[in-house]
């Protein structure tokens, strides 16, 4: 079959390797799926204008031979990225990651995080990666962002005394609540606590930005901008599946959500955008903020993320006015 060339530049391709993981964290909402590798995805990537390729699991390092094969087949013309629990890293992996200029996200939810009680997190190898960041997730029982942030700082300084400025980001995510997944214990109190904590950190970043600290060194502010303004108005789709950012399985199917199983097209026919739009919840249709929000998680079965977005977006606008910071100075056109 003929491979489809898409009309838009793909800023981010999320290449779904599978859903298997060597951990069983109680808050994980990823389906345990497997895919058969289709070499045509390499031709699809070469044919289309792709900037960044994010390898997605499960745990990506369980699929290391596939990652190596894809990267060696494509070469250096792309930005490569993935998030790992860092329990499977080896020195040879680190050398490969640095050779191809990978950016590696390390998932660490703080000392109270429910990471299956695993202690064998290979911090010493993480230090050797040229470009890395910390990703954290807040969920019921683990919502103290200030404590998590301190845990991250302690980790970096105490575990391997990292004084290099190669930590690219720290941004606290809120847990997704999807059908047939955990996290039913997440409450509106958890949501409000998250809003309050992120709101405080966001204001601190605004103060620092006003005082001349570069945006790249302000993880909450830069994270908010990346999440809320990275999708251009006028493109079709939702937050995790749109004309700029596409989840693609190694079998060649496009997914509505990279962690679930709804197929919305393939590399031969393209994306069925009408099908994507059909999954948009009723609460989003006609919402003035939809062009910015793009629905934070189309698979979410609660309104928690909607509440978070609206609250923090309004807080963001108040801070813009309070500190007299023009959106254009932040790199946005709104």
Coordinates of C-alpha atoms in Angstrom, one line a residue:
X1 CA 0.0 0.0 0.0
X2 CA 1.1 3.6 -0.7
X3 CA 2.3 5.5 2.3
X4 CA 0.4 8.7 3.0
X5 CA 2.1 12.1 3.0
X6 CA 0.4 14.4 5.4
X7 CA -0.3 18.1 4.5
X8 CA 1.1 19.5 7.8
X9 CA 4.5 19.4 9.4
X10 CA 4.6 17.0 12.3
X11 CA 6.3 18.8 15.2
X12 CA 6.1 15.8 17.4
X13 CA 5.6 12.1 16.6
X14 CA 4.9 9.9 19.6
X15 CA 6.1 6.5 18.5
X16 CA 4.2 4.0 20.6
X17 CA 6.4 0.9 21.2
X18 CA 4.0 -1.0 23.4
X19 CA 2.5 -0.9 26.9
X20 CA 4.6 -3.3 28.8
X21 CA 6.6 -2.2 31.9
X22 CA 8.9 -3.8 34.4
X23 CA 7.1 -1.9 37.2
X24 CA 3.5 -2.0 38.4
X25 CA 2.9 1.4 39.8
X26 CA -0.6 1.6 41.2
X27 CA -1.4 5.0 39.6
X28 CA -0.4 4.0 36.0
X29 CA -3.2 4.3 33.4
X30 CA -1.3 2.8 30.5
X31 CA -2.8 -0.2 28.7
X32 CA -0.6 -3.3 28.6
X33 CA -0.6 -3.7 24.8
X34 CA 1.8 -5.1 22.2
X35 CA 2.4 -4.2 18.6
X36 CA 4.0 -5.9 15.6
X37 CA 6.7 -3.8 14.1
X38 CA 5.9 -2.5 10.6
X39 CA 9.0 -1.3 8.7
X40 CA 6.8 1.1 6.7
X41 CA 6.7 3.5 9.6
X42 CA 10.3 4.3 8.7
X43 CA 9.3 5.4 5.2
X44 CA 6.4 7.3 6.6
X45 CA 8.7 9.3 8.9
X46 CA 11.1 9.9 6.1
X47 CA 8.3 11.0 3.7
X48 CA 6.7 13.4 6.1
X49 CA 8.3 16.4 7.8
X50 CA 8.9 15.2 11.3
X51 CA 10.8 17.3 13.9
X52 CA 10.8 15.3 17.2
X53 CA 10.3 11.6 17.8
X54 CA 9.2 10.6 21.3
X55 CA 9.5 6.8 22.0
X56 CA 6.6 5.8 24.3
X57 CA 5.9 2.8 26.4
X58 CA 5.1 1.3 28.9
X59 CA 8.7 1.5 29.8
X60 CA 10.6 2.4 26.6
X61 CA 13.8 0.6 27.6
X62 CA 12.0 -2.7 27.5
X63 CA 11.9 -2.0 23.7
X64 CA 15.6 -1.0 23.4
X65 CA 16.3 -3.1 20.2
X66 CA 13.4 -1.4 18.4
X67 CA 14.6 2.1 19.5
X68 CA 18.1 1.3 18.3
X69 CA 16.8 0.0 15.0
X70 CA 14.6 3.0 14.3
X71 CA 17.2 5.6 15.3
X72 CA 20.0 3.9 13.3
X73 CA 17.7 3.7 10.3
X74 CA 16.7 7.3 10.5
X75 CA 20.0 8.9 11.6
X76 CA 20.7 12.3 13.1
X77 CA 18.1 14.4 11.4
X78 CA 15.6 14.3 14.2
X79 CA 15.2 15.2 17.9
X80 CA 14.8 12.1 19.9
X81 CA 13.1 11.8 23.3
X82 CA 11.6 9.4 25.8
X83 CA 10.6 9.2 29.5
X84 CA 12.0 6.2 31.5
X85 CA 11.7 4.9 35.0
X86 CA 15.6 4.6 34.8
X87 CA 15.8 1.1 36.3
X88 CA 17.1 -0.5 33.1
X89 CA 19.8 2.0 32.0
X90 CA 23.2 0.6 31.1
X91 CA 26.4 2.4 30.2
X92 CA 26.1 1.2 26.5
X93 CA 22.6 2.7 26.4
X94 CA 23.8 6.0 27.7
X95 CA 26.6 6.1 25.1
X96 CA 24.0 5.5 22.4
X97 CA 21.6 8.2 23.8
X98 CA 24.4 10.8 23.8
X99 CA 25.6 9.8 20.3
X100 CA 22.2 10.6 18.9
X101 CA 21.5 13.6 21.2
X102 CA 18.5 12.1 23.0
X103 CA 16.7 14.2 25.6
X104 CA 15.7 11.8 28.4
X105 CA 12.9 12.4 30.9
X106 CA 13.3 10.6 34.2
X107 CA 10.0 9.9 36.0
X108 CA 10.4 10.5 39.7
X109 CA 7.4 11.3 41.9
X110 CA 9.3 12.0 45.1
X111 CA 10.0 9.9 48.2
X112 CA 6.3 9.3 48.7
X113 CA 5.7 8.3 45.1
X114 CA 4.1 4.9 44.5
X115 CA 6.8 3.5 42.2
X116 CA 6.2 -0.1 43.2
X117 CA 8.8 0.1 46.0
X118 CA 11.6 0.0 43.5
X119 CA 15.0 1.1 44.9
X120 CA 17.2 0.2 41.9
X121 CA 16.9 3.5 40.0
X122 CA 20.2 4.0 38.3
X123 CA 20.9 7.6 39.2
X124 CA 24.6 7.2 38.4
X125 CA 23.9 6.4 34.8
X126 CA 21.3 9.2 34.5
X127 CA 24.0 11.7 35.5
X128 CA 26.0 10.7 32.4
X129 CA 23.2 11.6 29.9
X130 CA 23.9 14.9 28.3
X131 CA 20.3 16.1 28.3
X132 CA 17.7 15.0 30.8
X133 CA 14.8 16.3 32.9
X134 CA 12.6 15.2 35.7
X135 CA 8.9 14.4 35.2
X136 CA 6.7 14.0 38.2
X137 CA 3.0 13.1 38.6
X138 CA 0.7 14.1 41.4
X139 CA -2.1 11.7 42.5
X140 CA -4.0 11.0 45.7
X141 CA -1.6 10.6 48.5
X142 CA 1.2 12.3 46.6
X143 CA 0.1 15.9 46.0
X144 CA 2.6 17.9 48.0
X145 CA 4.4 19.6 45.1
X146 CA 6.8 21.6 47.3
X147 CA 7.9 18.4 49.0
X148 CA 8.3 16.6 45.7
X149 CA 10.4 19.5 44.3
X150 CA 12.6 19.3 47.4
X151 CA 13.0 15.6 46.9
X152 CA 14.1 16.2 43.3
X153 CA 16.6 18.8 44.5
X154 CA 17.9 16.3 47.1
X155 CA 18.1 13.6 44.5
X156 CA 20.2 15.7 42.1
X157 CA 22.6 17.0 44.8
X158 CA 22.9 14.1 47.2
X159 CA 22.8 11.1 44.9
X160 CA 25.3 12.2 42.4
X161 CA 26.1 15.8 43.3
X162 CA 25.1 17.1 39.8
X163 CA 26.3 20.7 39.5
X164 CA 25.9 20.9 35.7
X165 CA 23.0 22.8 34.3
X166 CA 21.7 19.9 32.1
X167 CA 18.4 19.4 34.0
X168 CA 16.1 20.6 31.3
X169 CA 12.7 20.7 33.1
X170 CA 10.7 19.9 36.2
X171 CA 7.0 20.1 35.8
X172 CA 4.3 18.4 38.0
X173 CA 1.7 16.6 36.0
X174 CA -1.8 15.7 37.4
X175 CA -2.8 12.1 37.1
X176 CA -5.2 11.1 34.3
X177 CA -8.4 9.3 35.2
X178 CA -9.4 7.1 32.3
X179 CA -11.9 4.3 31.9
X180 CA -10.9 0.9 33.4
X181 CA -7.9 2.5 35.0
X182 CA -6.9 3.3 38.6
X183 CA -7.0 6.6 40.5
X184 CA -10.7 6.5 41.4
X185 CA -9.6 7.7 44.8
X186 CA -8.6 11.1 43.3
X187 CA -10.7 13.8 44.8
X188 CA -11.7 17.4 44.0
X189 CA -9.6 18.3 47.1
X190 CA -6.6 16.8 45.4
X191 CA -7.4 18.9 42.4
X192 CA -7.7 22.1 44.4
X193 CA -4.5 21.4 46.2
X194 CA -2.7 20.9 42.9
X195 CA -4.1 24.2 41.6
X196 CA -3.0 26.1 44.7
X197 CA 0.5 24.6 44.7
X198 CA 1.1 25.1 40.9
X199 CA -0.3 28.6 41.2
X200 CA 2.2 29.6 43.9
X201 CA 5.1 28.2 41.9
X202 CA 3.8 29.9 38.7
X203 CA 3.8 33.3 40.5
X204 CA 7.3 32.7 41.8
X205 CA 8.5 32.0 38.2
X206 CA 6.7 35.2 37.0
X207 CA 8.6 37.2 39.7
X208 CA 11.9 35.6 38.6
X209 CA 11.1 36.3 34.9
X210 CA 10.3 39.9 35.7
X211 CA 13.7 40.2 37.4
X212 CA 15.6 38.9 34.4
X213 CA 15.8 35.2 34.9
X214 CA 15.7 33.4 31.4
X215 CA 12.5 31.6 30.6
X216 CA 14.4 28.4 30.1
X217 CA 15.4 28.3 33.7
X218 CA 11.8 28.7 35.0
X219 CA 10.3 25.2 34.8
X220 CA 6.7 26.0 35.8
X221 CA 6.3 29.0 33.6
X222 CA 8.0 27.4 30.6
X223 CA 6.1 24.2 31.2
X224 CA 2.7 26.1 31.3
X225 CA 3.6 27.8 28.0
X226 CA 4.7 24.6 26.3
X227 CA 1.5 22.8 27.4
X228 CA -1.0 25.5 26.7
X229 CA 0.4 27.3 23.7
X230 CA 2.3 24.7 21.7
X231 CA -0.7 23.8 19.5
X232 CA -1.4 26.4 16.9
X233 CA -4.9 27.6 16.5
X234 CA -6.7 26.3 13.4
X235 CA -5.2 22.9 13.4
X236 CA -7.5 19.9 13.7
X237 CA -7.5 17.5 16.6
X238 CA -7.2 17.3 20.4
X239 CA -4.3 17.8 22.8
X240 CA -2.5 14.5 22.2
X241 CA -3.6 13.8 18.6
X242 CA -3.6 16.8 16.3
X243 CA -2.0 17.9 13.1
X244 CA 1.2 19.0 14.9
X245 CA 1.5 16.1 17.4
X246 CA 0.6 12.5 16.4
X247 CA 0.7 9.2 18.3
X248 CA 1.7 6.4 16.0
X249 CA 2.2 2.8 16.9
X250 CA 5.1 0.8 15.5
X251 CA 2.4 -1.2 13.7
X252 CA 1.5 1.9 11.7
X253 CA -1.8 3.0 13.4
X254 CA -2.5 6.5 14.7
X255 CA -4.0 6.5 18.2
X256 CA -6.4 9.0 19.8
X257 CA -4.4 8.7 23.0
X258 CA -0.9 7.2 23.2
X259 CA -1.8 5.3 26.4
X260 CA -5.1 3.8 25.3
X261 CA -6.3 1.8 22.2
X262 CA -8.6 3.9 20.0
X263 CA -7.3 3.8 16.4
X264 CA -8.1 6.9 14.3
X265 CA -6.2 6.1 11.1
X266 CA -3.0 4.7 9.7
X267 CA 0.1 5.6 7.7
X268 CA -1.6 4.6 4.5
X269 CA -4.9 6.5 4.8
X270 CA -3.9 9.3 7.1
X271 CA -5.9 10.5 10.1
X272 CA -9.7 10.5 10.2
X273 CA -10.2 13.9 11.8
X274 CA -13.9 13.6 11.9
X275 CA -13.5 10.4 14.0
X276 CA -11.1 12.3 16.3
X277 CA -13.6 15.1 16.8
X278 CA -16.3 12.6 17.6
X279 CA -14.5 11.7 20.8
X280 CA -14.5 15.3 22.1
X281 CA -16.7 15.5 25.3
X282 CA -19.8 17.6 25.1
X283 CA -18.5 19.9 27.8
X284 CA -15.7 21.0 25.4
X285 CA -17.9 21.7 22.4
X286 CA -18.5 25.5 22.1
X287 CA -16.0 26.2 25.0
X288 CA -14.1 29.5 24.3
X289 CA -10.9 27.9 25.6
X290 CA -11.0 24.9 23.4
X291 CA -8.6 26.4 20.8
X292 CA -6.0 26.8 23.6
X293 CA -6.8 23.8 25.8
X294 CA -7.5 21.3 23.0
X295 CA -8.9 19.1 25.8
X296 CA -6.2 18.3 28.2
X297 CA -7.0 14.5 28.1
X298 CA -9.7 13.3 25.7
X299 CA -9.8 9.9 27.5
X300 CA -10.4 11.5 30.9
X301 CA -13.7 10.4 32.4
X302 CA -13.9 13.3 35.0
X303 CA -13.9 17.1 34.8
X304 CA -10.8 17.4 37.0
X305 CA -8.4 18.4 34.3
X306 CA -10.9 20.8 32.9
X307 CA -11.1 22.5 36.3
X308 CA -7.4 22.6 36.6
X309 CA -6.9 24.1 33.2
X310 CA -9.6 26.8 33.6
X311 CA -8.3 27.8 37.1
X312 CA -4.7 28.0 36.2
X313 CA -5.3 29.7 32.9
X314 CA -7.3 32.5 34.6
X315 CA -4.5 32.7 37.2
X316 CA -1.9 32.9 34.4
X317 CA -3.8 35.9 32.9
X318 CA -4.0 37.6 36.3
X319 CA -0.2 37.2 36.7
X320 CA 0.4 38.6 33.2
X321 CA -1.5 41.8 34.3
X322 CA -0.1 41.9 37.8
X323 CA 3.5 41.8 36.7
X324 CA 3.0 43.7 33.4
X325 CA 4.5 40.9 31.3
X326 CA 3.3 41.0 27.7
X327 CA 2.5 37.6 26.2
X328 CA 4.8 38.4 23.2
X329 CA 7.8 38.6 25.6
X330 CA 6.9 35.1 26.6
X331 CA 7.0 33.9 23.0
X332 CA 3.3 33.7 22.5
X333 CA 1.0 35.7 20.2
X334 CA -2.1 35.9 22.3

